[in-house]
Amino acid sequence: MKNIILFGAPGAGKGTQAGLLAEKFDLIHLSTGEMLRREVSQGTPLGMRVKGIMERGDLVGDDIVVNLIAKALDNGRNELLDEWDELRLRRACGIGPDDPLPEKPQPSIIYDGFPRTVQQCQMLEFLFQKKQRKLDCVISIDVPQEELVRRIHERALISNRSDDTEDVIRHRLEEYEDKTRPVLDYYKVSGRLVMVDGSGEISETNTRLCQVLQYVLAQ
Ligand code: AMP
């Protein structure tokens, strides 16, 4: 039951890589961006509250995203079983085929797009204390600024996300520099930060990430 944060700027490939890693290592993939988009598309009160913020490329409030993560960590057995077949759940939790499944199975989690502010880091620490979890590793996908800008141009041409227009992505990058980059310094001090070169092809970055994951999950 490891907790791994996948960190990176917009365009670094966090979502793609987190999905691949979750599939390969049977991890739960928690993406705050995806959770928020789901709220927006379902037209929930929360979705209506954050729609404009996301469309502008601003960060939504810390309390909102931390609440979403807290709720996801509270997921009971039934919710997990809805998404996962029982075999995968047993494998992910190291539970034998004949052993009973606990009420709340605790597989390892990869966090994508969270935390994005130092305040969120502190709130996550508090949450982990309450839920008897601990942070095992922060992996930062490192991509040079000029490559991020190149990818962003490319993405703006093909994406159907309303916050993937060029102006908005540029603003998301500013938000990243201003509010999210300090998260790196926060975790550097703790010694749990690993930097991975993400400048190349998806498969190259994935190979590097898999090596780190294999090591972390074996601890
Ligand atoms: P993403 O899919 O991770 O790029 O997130 C899309 C948008 O959702 C961001 O531009 C923010 O508006 C919002 N968002 C996602 N995660 C967070 C977070 N941890 N803190 C604040 N806003 C977030």
GROMACS .gro file of C-alpha atoms and ligand atoms in nm:
model
  242
    1MET     CA    1   0.000   0.000   0.000
    2LYS     CA    2   0.245   0.255  -0.130
    3ASN     CA    3   0.166   0.617  -0.205
    4ILE     CA    4   0.348   0.765  -0.502
    5ILE     CA    5   0.312   1.117  -0.634
    6LEU     CA    6   0.376   1.175  -1.004
    7PHE     CA    7   0.471   1.538  -1.043
    8GLY     CA    8   0.531   1.755  -1.349
    9ALA     CA    9   0.438   2.070  -1.541
   10PRO     CA   10   0.143   2.080  -1.784
   11GLY     CA   11   0.267   1.896  -2.092
   12ALA     CA   12   0.512   1.677  -1.900
   13GLY     CA   13   0.297   1.368  -1.966
   14LYS     CA   14   0.181   1.293  -1.610
   15GLY     CA   15  -0.163   1.167  -1.712
   16THR     CA   16  -0.035   0.937  -1.986
   17GLN     CA   17   0.245   0.797  -1.773
   18ALA     CA   18   0.031   0.755  -1.460
   19GLY     CA   19  -0.221   0.555  -1.667
   20LEU     CA   20   0.050   0.328  -1.807
   21LEU     CA   21   0.207   0.273  -1.465
   22ALA     CA   22  -0.130   0.203  -1.300
   23GLU     CA   23  -0.203  -0.061  -1.561
   24LYS     CA   24   0.138  -0.225  -1.537
   25PHE     CA   25   0.171  -0.229  -1.158
   26ASP     CA   26  -0.198  -0.258  -1.056
   27LEU     CA   27  -0.209   0.082  -0.893
   28ILE     CA   28  -0.508   0.303  -0.830
   29HIS     CA   29  -0.468   0.612  -1.047
   30LEU     CA   30  -0.601   0.922  -0.870
   31SER     CA   31  -0.610   1.225  -1.098
   32THR     CA   32  -0.763   1.537  -0.946
   33GLY     CA   33  -0.798   1.685  -1.297
   34GLU     CA   34  -1.005   1.381  -1.407
   35MET     CA   35  -1.216   1.389  -1.090
   36LEU     CA   36  -1.291   1.757  -1.144
   37ARG     CA   37  -1.373   1.707  -1.514
   38ARG     CA   38  -1.616   1.431  -1.412
   39GLU     CA   39  -1.791   1.670  -1.171
   40VAL     CA   40  -1.815   1.930  -1.449
   41SER     CA   41  -1.951   1.687  -1.707
   42GLN     CA   42  -2.208   1.553  -1.457
   43GLY     CA   43  -2.314   1.910  -1.378
   44THR     CA   44  -2.285   1.862  -1.000
   45PRO     CA   45  -2.284   2.170  -0.772
   46LEU     CA   46  -1.908   2.124  -0.732
   47GLY     CA   47  -1.868   2.092  -1.109
   48MET     CA   48  -2.059   2.416  -1.162
   49ARG     CA   49  -1.840   2.587  -0.904
   50VAL     CA   50  -1.510   2.486  -1.067
   51LYS     CA   51  -1.603   2.494  -1.438
   52GLY     CA   52  -1.505   2.857  -1.497
   53ILE     CA   53  -1.189   2.827  -1.286
   54MET     CA   54  -1.070   2.530  -1.492
   55GLU     CA   55  -1.163   2.693  -1.821
   56ARG     CA   56  -0.945   2.992  -1.729
   57GLY     CA   57  -0.656   2.761  -1.637
   58ASP     CA   58  -0.652   2.872  -1.273
   59LEU     CA   59  -0.602   2.628  -0.989
   60VAL     CA   60  -0.916   2.536  -0.795
   61GLY     CA   61  -0.919   2.578  -0.416
   62ASP     CA   62  -0.695   2.357  -0.204
   63ASP     CA   63  -0.985   2.247   0.017
   64ILE     CA   64  -1.180   2.126  -0.288
   65VAL     CA   65  -0.909   1.898  -0.424
   66VAL     CA   66  -0.804   1.770  -0.082
   67ASN     CA   67  -1.168   1.677  -0.014
   68LEU     CA   68  -1.181   1.482  -0.341
   69ILE     CA   69  -0.866   1.292  -0.246
   70ALA     CA   70  -0.998   1.227   0.107
   71LYS     CA   71  -1.318   1.085  -0.038
   72ALA     CA   72  -1.125   0.863  -0.278
   73LEU     CA   73  -0.910   0.730   0.008
   74ASP     CA   74  -1.230   0.641   0.191
   75ASN     CA   75  -1.340   0.425  -0.102
   76GLY     CA   76  -1.485   0.108   0.036
   77ARG     CA   77  -1.457  -0.237  -0.108
   78ASN     CA   78  -1.767  -0.209  -0.326
   79GLU     CA   79  -1.653   0.097  -0.511
   80LEU     CA   80  -1.318  -0.064  -0.587
   81LEU     CA   81  -1.482  -0.385  -0.697
   82ASP     CA   82  -1.697  -0.186  -0.939
   83GLU     CA   83  -1.388  -0.070  -1.119
   84TRP     CA   84  -1.163  -0.368  -1.073
   85ASP     CA   85  -1.217  -0.735  -1.119
   86GLU     CA   86  -1.159  -0.931  -0.801
   87LEU     CA   87  -0.845  -1.098  -0.930
   88ARG     CA   88  -0.675  -0.767  -0.995
   89LEU     CA   89  -0.782  -0.638  -0.656
   90ARG     CA   90  -0.635  -0.943  -0.481
   91ARG     CA   91  -0.312  -0.915  -0.679
   92ALA     CA   92  -0.279  -0.543  -0.604
   93CYS     CA   93  -0.333  -0.596  -0.230
   94GLY     CA   94  -0.129  -0.917  -0.204
   95ILE     CA   95  -0.435  -1.115  -0.088
   96GLY     CA   96  -0.437  -1.488  -0.170
   97PRO     CA   97  -0.719  -1.642  -0.380
   98ASP     CA   98  -0.876  -1.818  -0.080
   99ASP     CA   99  -0.823  -1.546   0.180
  100PRO     CA  100  -1.115  -1.317   0.266
  101LEU     CA  101  -1.112  -0.968   0.118
  102PRO     CA  102  -1.099  -0.696   0.385
  103GLU     CA  103  -1.378  -0.439   0.410
  104LYS     CA  104  -1.148  -0.166   0.280
  105PRO     CA  105  -0.869  -0.308   0.066
  106GLN     CA  106  -0.569  -0.077   0.040
  107PRO     CA  107  -0.383  -0.110  -0.288
  108SER     CA  108  -0.102   0.128  -0.380
  109ILE     CA  109  -0.196   0.464  -0.525
  110ILE     CA  110  -0.037   0.690  -0.783
  111TYR     CA  111  -0.138   1.056  -0.746
  112ASP     CA  112  -0.146   1.254  -1.071
  113GLY     CA  113  -0.179   1.634  -1.066
  114PHE     CA  114  -0.190   1.647  -0.688
  115PRO     CA  115  -0.053   1.811  -0.475
  116ARG     CA  116  -0.013   2.131  -0.676
  117THR     CA  117   0.053   2.383  -0.396
  118VAL     CA  118   0.260   2.370  -0.080
  119GLN     CA  119  -0.063   2.405   0.118
  120GLN     CA  120  -0.195   2.088  -0.052
  121CYS     CA  121   0.128   1.906   0.047
  122GLN     CA  122   0.071   1.999   0.409
  123MET     CA  123  -0.295   1.901   0.396
  124LEU     CA  124  -0.203   1.568   0.236
  125GLU     CA  125   0.043   1.496   0.516
  126PHE     CA  126  -0.231   1.555   0.771
  127LEU     CA  127  -0.470   1.336   0.572
  128PHE     CA  128  -0.215   1.053   0.555
  129GLN     CA  129  -0.170   1.067   0.932
  130LYS     CA  130  -0.545   1.029   0.978
  131LYS     CA  131  -0.571   0.743   0.726
  132GLN     CA  132  -0.255   0.565   0.845
  133ARG     CA  133  -0.087   0.603   0.510
  134LYS     CA  134   0.255   0.747   0.434
  135LEU     CA  135   0.417   0.907   0.135
  136ASP     CA  136   0.672   0.673  -0.022
  137CYS     CA  137   0.803   0.864  -0.321
  138VAL     CA  138   0.759   1.177  -0.532
  139ILE     CA  139   0.863   1.128  -0.893
  140SER     CA  140   0.906   1.444  -1.095
  141ILE     CA  141   0.893   1.417  -1.475
  142ASP     CA  142   1.148   1.671  -1.584
  143VAL     CA  143   1.091   1.837  -1.924
  144PRO     CA  144   1.275   2.149  -2.047
  145GLN     CA  145   1.061   2.460  -2.093
  146GLU     CA  146   1.106   2.476  -2.474
  147GLU     CA  147   0.990   2.112  -2.511
  148LEU     CA  148   0.686   2.185  -2.290
  149VAL     CA  149   0.594   2.477  -2.514
  150ARG     CA  150   0.636   2.259  -2.827
  151ARG     CA  151   0.409   1.988  -2.681
  152ILE     CA  152   0.156   2.248  -2.574
  153HIS     CA  153   0.129   2.382  -2.931
  154GLU     CA  154   0.080   2.028  -3.055
  155ARG     CA  155  -0.177   1.946  -2.787
  156ALA     CA  156  -0.379   2.263  -2.852
  157LEU     CA  157  -0.425   2.148  -3.213
  158ILE     CA  158  -0.566   1.804  -3.134
  159SER     CA  159  -0.719   1.821  -2.784
  160ASN     CA  160  -1.091   1.860  -2.718
  161ARG     CA  161  -1.038   1.974  -2.360
  162SER     CA  162  -1.175   2.325  -2.310
  163ASP     CA  163  -0.864   2.420  -2.110
  164ASP     CA  164  -0.627   2.309  -2.385
  165THR     CA  165  -0.643   2.622  -2.598
  166GLU     CA  166  -0.308   2.790  -2.640
  167ASP     CA  167  -0.382   3.093  -2.419
  168VAL     CA  168  -0.521   2.883  -2.138
  169ILE     CA  169  -0.233   2.636  -2.145
  170ARG     CA  170   0.008   2.928  -2.128
  171HIS     CA  171  -0.175   3.051  -1.820
  172ARG     CA  172  -0.162   2.699  -1.669
  173LEU     CA  173   0.214   2.707  -1.717
  174GLU     CA  174   0.228   3.042  -1.532
  175GLU     CA  175   0.020   2.895  -1.249
  176TYR     CA  176   0.264   2.604  -1.242
  177GLU     CA  177   0.570   2.831  -1.213
  178ASP     CA  178   0.406   3.047  -0.951
  179LYS     CA  179   0.226   2.797  -0.726
  180THR     CA  180   0.326   2.442  -0.817
  181ARG     CA  181   0.702   2.452  -0.870
  182PRO     CA  182   0.758   2.532  -0.497
  183VAL     CA  183   0.617   2.184  -0.426
  184LEU     CA  184   0.945   2.045  -0.563
  185ASP     CA  185   1.148   2.231  -0.301
  186TYR     CA  186   0.907   2.112  -0.034
  187TYR     CA  187   0.973   1.748  -0.121
  188LYS     CA  188   1.344   1.792  -0.201
  189VAL     CA  189   1.404   1.857   0.168
  190SER     CA  190   1.232   1.531   0.264
  191GLY     CA  191   1.468   1.323   0.048
  192ARG     CA  192   1.177   1.143  -0.119
  193LEU     CA  193   1.208   1.322  -0.452
  194VAL     CA  194   1.330   1.142  -0.765
  195MET     CA  195   1.379   1.334  -1.090
  196VAL     CA  196   1.317   1.146  -1.414
  197ASP     CA  197   1.408   1.277  -1.758
  198GLY     CA  198   1.082   1.320  -1.951
  199SER     CA  199   1.214   1.502  -2.258
  200GLY     CA  200   1.206   1.202  -2.494
  201GLU     CA  201   0.941   0.969  -2.634
  202ILE     CA  202   0.658   0.835  -2.414
  203SER     CA  203   0.814   0.487  -2.415
  204GLU     CA  204   1.159   0.615  -2.310
  205THR     CA  205   1.015   0.807  -2.015
  206ASN     CA  206   0.798   0.510  -1.928
  207THR     CA  207   1.100   0.278  -1.912
  208ARG     CA  208   1.272   0.515  -1.668
  209LEU     CA  209   0.959   0.548  -1.456
  210CYS     CA  210   0.910   0.171  -1.444
  211GLN     CA  211   1.261   0.129  -1.306
  212VAL     CA  212   1.186   0.374  -1.025
  213LEU     CA  213   0.846   0.217  -0.954
  214GLN     CA  214   0.990  -0.134  -0.941
  215TYR     CA  215   1.236  -0.017  -0.679
  216VAL     CA  216   0.980   0.176  -0.471
  217LEU     CA  217   0.719  -0.102  -0.477
  218ALA     CA  218   0.976  -0.361  -0.371
  219GLN     CA  219   1.069  -0.165  -0.055
  220AMP     P1  220  -0.497   1.840  -1.506
  220AMP     O1  221  -0.588   1.745  -1.574
  220AMP     O2  222  -0.417   1.779  -1.396
  220AMP     O3  223  -0.412   1.917  -1.603
  220AMP     O4  224  -0.591   1.949  -1.434
  220AMP     C1  225  -0.682   2.029  -1.507
  220AMP     C2  226  -0.729   2.147  -1.422
  220AMP     O5  227  -0.794   2.098  -1.305
  220AMP     C3  228  -0.617   2.237  -1.370
  220AMP     O6  229  -0.578   2.335  -1.464
  220AMP     C4  230  -0.685   2.298  -1.249
  220AMP     O7  231  -0.780   2.397  -1.286
  220AMP     C5  232  -0.763   2.181  -1.192
  220AMP     N1  233  -0.682   2.100  -1.097
  220AMP     C6  234  -0.645   1.971  -1.110
  220AMP     N2  235  -0.574   1.928  -1.006
  220AMP     C7  236  -0.565   2.034  -0.923
  220AMP     C8  237  -0.501   2.056  -0.797
  220AMP     N3  238  -0.433   1.957  -0.735
  220AMP     N4  239  -0.512   2.177  -0.740
  220AMP     C9  240  -0.583   2.277  -0.799
  220AMP     N5  241  -0.643   2.265  -0.919
  220AMP    C10  242  -0.635   2.144  -0.981
   0.00000   0.00000   0.00000
